[in-house]
Tab-separated table of C-alpha atoms in Angstrom:
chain	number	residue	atom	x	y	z
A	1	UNK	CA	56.271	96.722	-9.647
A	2	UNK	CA	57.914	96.068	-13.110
A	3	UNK	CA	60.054	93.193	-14.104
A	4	UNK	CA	61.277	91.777	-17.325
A	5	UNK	CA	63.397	88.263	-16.251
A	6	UNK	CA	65.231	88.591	-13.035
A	7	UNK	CA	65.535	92.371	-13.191
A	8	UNK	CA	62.950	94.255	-11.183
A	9	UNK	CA	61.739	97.586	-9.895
A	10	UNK	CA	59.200	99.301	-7.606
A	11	UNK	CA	57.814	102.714	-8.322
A	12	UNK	CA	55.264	104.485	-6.224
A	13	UNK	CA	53.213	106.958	-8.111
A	14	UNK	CA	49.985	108.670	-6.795
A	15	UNK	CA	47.253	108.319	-9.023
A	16	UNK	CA	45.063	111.492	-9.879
A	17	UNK	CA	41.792	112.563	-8.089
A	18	UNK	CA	39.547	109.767	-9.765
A	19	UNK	CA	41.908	107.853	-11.382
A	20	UNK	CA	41.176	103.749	-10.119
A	21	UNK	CA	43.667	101.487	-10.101
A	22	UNK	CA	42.323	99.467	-12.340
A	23	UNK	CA	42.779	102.488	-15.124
A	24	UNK	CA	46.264	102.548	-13.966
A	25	UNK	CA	46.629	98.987	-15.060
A	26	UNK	CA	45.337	99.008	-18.397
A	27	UNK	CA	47.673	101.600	-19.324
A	28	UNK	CA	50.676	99.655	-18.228
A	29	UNK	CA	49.299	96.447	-19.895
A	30	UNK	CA	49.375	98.667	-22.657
A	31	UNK	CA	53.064	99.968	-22.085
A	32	UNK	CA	54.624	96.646	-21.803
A	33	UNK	CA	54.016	95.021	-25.053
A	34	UNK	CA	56.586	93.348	-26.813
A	35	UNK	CA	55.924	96.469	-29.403
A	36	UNK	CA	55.718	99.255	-27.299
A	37	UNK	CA	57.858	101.574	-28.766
A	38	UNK	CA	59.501	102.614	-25.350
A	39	UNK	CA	60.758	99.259	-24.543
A	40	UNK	CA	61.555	97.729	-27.683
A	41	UNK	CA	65.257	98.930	-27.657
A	42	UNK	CA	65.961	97.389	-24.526
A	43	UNK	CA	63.745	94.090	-24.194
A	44	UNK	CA	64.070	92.710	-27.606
A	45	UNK	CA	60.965	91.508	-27.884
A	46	UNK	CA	60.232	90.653	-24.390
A	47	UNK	CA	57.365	91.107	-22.414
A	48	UNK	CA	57.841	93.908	-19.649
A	49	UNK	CA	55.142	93.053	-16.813
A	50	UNK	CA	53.520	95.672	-14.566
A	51	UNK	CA	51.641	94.940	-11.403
A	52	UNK	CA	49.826	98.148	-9.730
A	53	UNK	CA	49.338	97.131	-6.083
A	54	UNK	CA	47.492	99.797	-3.972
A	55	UNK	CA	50.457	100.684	-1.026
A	56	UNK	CA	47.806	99.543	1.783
A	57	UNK	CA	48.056	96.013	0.113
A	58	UNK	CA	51.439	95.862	-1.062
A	59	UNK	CA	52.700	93.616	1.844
A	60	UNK	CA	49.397	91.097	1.444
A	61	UNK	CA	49.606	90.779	-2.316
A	62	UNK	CA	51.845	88.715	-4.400
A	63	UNK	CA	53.058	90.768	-6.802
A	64	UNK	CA	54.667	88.089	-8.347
A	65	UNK	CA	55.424	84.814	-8.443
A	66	UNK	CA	58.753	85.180	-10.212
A	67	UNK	CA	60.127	88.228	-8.144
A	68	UNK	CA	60.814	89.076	-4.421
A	69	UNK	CA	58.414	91.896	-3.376
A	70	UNK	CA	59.510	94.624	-0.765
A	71	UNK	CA	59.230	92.645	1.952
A	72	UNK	CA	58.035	89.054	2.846
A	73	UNK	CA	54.649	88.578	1.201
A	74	UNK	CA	52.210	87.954	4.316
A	75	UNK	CA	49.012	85.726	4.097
A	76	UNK	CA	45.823	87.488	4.655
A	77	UNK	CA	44.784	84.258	5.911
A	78	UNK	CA	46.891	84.153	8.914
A	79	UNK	CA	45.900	88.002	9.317
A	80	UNK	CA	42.291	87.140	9.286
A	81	UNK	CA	43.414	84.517	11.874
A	82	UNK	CA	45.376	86.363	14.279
A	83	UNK	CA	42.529	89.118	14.600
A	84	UNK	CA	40.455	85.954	15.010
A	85	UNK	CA	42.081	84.990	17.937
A	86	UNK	CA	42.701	88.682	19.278
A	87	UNK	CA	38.689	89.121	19.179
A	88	UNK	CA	37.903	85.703	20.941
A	89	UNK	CA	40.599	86.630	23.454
A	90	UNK	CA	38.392	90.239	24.730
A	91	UNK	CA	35.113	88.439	23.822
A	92	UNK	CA	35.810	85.675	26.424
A	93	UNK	CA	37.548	88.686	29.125
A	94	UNK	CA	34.651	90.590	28.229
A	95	UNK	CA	31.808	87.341	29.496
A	96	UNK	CA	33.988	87.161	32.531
A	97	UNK	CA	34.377	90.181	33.919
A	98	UNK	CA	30.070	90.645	33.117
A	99	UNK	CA	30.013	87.027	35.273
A	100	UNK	CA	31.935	88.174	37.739
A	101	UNK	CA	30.346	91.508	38.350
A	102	UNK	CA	26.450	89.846	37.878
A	103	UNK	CA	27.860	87.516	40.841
A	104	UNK	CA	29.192	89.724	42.969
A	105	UNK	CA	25.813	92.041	42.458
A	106	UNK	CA	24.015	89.257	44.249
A	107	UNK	CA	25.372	89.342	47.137
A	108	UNK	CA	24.690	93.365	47.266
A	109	UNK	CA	20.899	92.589	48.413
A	110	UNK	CA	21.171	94.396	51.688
A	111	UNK	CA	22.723	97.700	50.286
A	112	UNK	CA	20.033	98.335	48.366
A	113	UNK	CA	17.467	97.500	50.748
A	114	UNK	CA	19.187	99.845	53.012
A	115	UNK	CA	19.567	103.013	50.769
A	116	UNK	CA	15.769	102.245	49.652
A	117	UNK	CA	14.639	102.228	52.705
A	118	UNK	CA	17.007	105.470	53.127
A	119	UNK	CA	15.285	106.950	50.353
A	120	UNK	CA	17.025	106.522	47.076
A	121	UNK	CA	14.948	105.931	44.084
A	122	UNK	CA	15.205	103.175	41.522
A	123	UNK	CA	16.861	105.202	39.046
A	124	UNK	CA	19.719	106.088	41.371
A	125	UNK	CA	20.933	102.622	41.972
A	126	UNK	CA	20.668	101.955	38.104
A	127	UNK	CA	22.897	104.867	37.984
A	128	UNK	CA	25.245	104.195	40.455
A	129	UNK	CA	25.441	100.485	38.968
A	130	UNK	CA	26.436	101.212	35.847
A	131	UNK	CA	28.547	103.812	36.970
A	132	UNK	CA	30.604	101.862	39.004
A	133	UNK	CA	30.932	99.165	36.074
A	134	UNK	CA	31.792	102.023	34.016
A	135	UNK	CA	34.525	103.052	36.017
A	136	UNK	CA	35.919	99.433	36.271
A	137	UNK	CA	36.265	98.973	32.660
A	138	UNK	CA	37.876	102.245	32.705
A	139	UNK	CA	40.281	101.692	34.954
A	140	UNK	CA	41.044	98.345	32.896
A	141	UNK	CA	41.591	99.855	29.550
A	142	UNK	CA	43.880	102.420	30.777
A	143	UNK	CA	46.069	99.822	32.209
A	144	UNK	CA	45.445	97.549	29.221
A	145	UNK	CA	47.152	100.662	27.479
A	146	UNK	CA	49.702	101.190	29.330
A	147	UNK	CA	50.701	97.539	29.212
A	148	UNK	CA	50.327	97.240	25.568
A	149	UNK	CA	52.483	100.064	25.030
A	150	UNK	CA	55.182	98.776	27.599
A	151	UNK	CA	54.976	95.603	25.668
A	152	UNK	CA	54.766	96.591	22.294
A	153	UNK	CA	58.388	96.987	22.072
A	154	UNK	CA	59.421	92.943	23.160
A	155	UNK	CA	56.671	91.943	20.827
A	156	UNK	CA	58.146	93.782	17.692
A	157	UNK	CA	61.478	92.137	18.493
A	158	UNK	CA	59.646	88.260	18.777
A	159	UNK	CA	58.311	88.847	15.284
A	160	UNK	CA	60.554	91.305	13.865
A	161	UNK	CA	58.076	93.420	12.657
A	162	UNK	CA	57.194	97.224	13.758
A	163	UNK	CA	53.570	96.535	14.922
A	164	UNK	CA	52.819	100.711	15.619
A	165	UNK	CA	49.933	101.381	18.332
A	166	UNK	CA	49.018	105.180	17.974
A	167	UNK	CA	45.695	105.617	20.197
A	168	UNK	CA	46.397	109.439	20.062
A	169	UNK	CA	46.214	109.422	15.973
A	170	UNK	CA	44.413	106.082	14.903
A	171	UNK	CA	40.387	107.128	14.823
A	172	UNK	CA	39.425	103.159	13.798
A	173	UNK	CA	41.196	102.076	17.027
A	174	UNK	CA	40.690	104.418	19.624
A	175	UNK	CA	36.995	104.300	18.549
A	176	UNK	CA	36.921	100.733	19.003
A	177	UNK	CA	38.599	100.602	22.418
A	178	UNK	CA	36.123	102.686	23.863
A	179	UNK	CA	33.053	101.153	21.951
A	180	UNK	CA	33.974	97.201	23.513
A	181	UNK	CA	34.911	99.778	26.622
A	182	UNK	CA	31.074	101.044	27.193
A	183	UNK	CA	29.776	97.949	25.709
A	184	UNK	CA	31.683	95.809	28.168
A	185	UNK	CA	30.599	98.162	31.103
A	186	UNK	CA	27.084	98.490	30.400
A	187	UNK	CA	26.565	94.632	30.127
A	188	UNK	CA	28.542	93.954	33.116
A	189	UNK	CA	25.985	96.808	34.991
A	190	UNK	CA	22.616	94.970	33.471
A	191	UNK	CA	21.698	92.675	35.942
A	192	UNK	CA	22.553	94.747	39.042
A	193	UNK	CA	20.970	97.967	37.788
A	194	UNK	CA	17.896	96.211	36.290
A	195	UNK	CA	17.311	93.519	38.813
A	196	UNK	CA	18.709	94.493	42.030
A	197	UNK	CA	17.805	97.909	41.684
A	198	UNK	CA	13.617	96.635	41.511
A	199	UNK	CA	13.596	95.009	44.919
């Protein structure tokens, strides 16, 4: 972003293999001198001010405090805070449904009497336990999915703001749904496929 008063101007450049931003900076420090020879016909003396914002921070940075950037600066703050919230939101779904399914194991006493006394060893029900929770939190984030996708729209139009959700083509995410996904499942399996399963 350049400015010189009230006039203003974005340019998006893409910086050579190596090249920091940093570098980039110094050179436009440089270039906007009152006697740089390229702007001293048309600023009179004036300072010409360059900011070199990397794109991925462009909408958390102020570029300035004098002119508008592209958009709405946003607050990295209330970022941090929103992801905050979104976290504590599946952390405290994620101790629930492991309470629930440790309860609900408890009362499954008999069945594994029964299919030990039918045979099967301790390694099965282990198995079977955690493959059941498994399958539950399975289940869940596929219809988590689909909901968030049937919702994203209604959501962009509360905060006016194209919030994307790509699980085909976003690695960080869909690796992170299915890490809290087999995290999730295998606590919620602990206490029936360690306990239960040793009677």
């Amino acid at each position: 972003h350049s400015s010189l008063g009230n006039i203003g101007t974005y340019t998006f450049v893409r910086l050579k293999p190596g090249q920091t931003p940093e570098q980039l900076q110094r050179g436009l420090d440089i270039a906007g001198r009152p006697e740089a020879a390229l702007f001293a016909a048309f600023s009179d003396g004036a300072k010409w001010r360059f900011h070199a914002v990397p794109i991925g921070e462009a909408h958390l940075t102020p570029v300035s405090l004098t002119s508008p950037t592209v958009k709405p600066v946003g607050s990295r703050g209330v970022a941090y805070g929103i992801a905050g919230v979104g976290a504590l939101i599946v952390l405290v779904a994620g101790i629930n449904f492991v309470t629930l399914m440790t309860a609900r194991a408890g009362r499954r006493g008999v069945e594994v009497g029964v299919r030990k006394a039918a045979g099967a060893r301790r390694i099965d029900l282990m198995v079977q336990f955690m493959g059941e929770a498994l399958i539950q939190v399975a289940v869940a984030v596929v219809l988590a999915i689909v909901l968030s996708l049937l919702l994203a729209a209604p959501v962009d139009a509360v905060v006016q703001r194209d919030l994307p959700l790509n699980f085909l083509n976003d690695p960080a995410l869909r690796a992170g749904v299915v890490l809290a996904a087999l995290v999730i499942g295998l606590l919620a399996a602990v206490y029936p496929a360690l306990v239960l399963s040793s009677f």
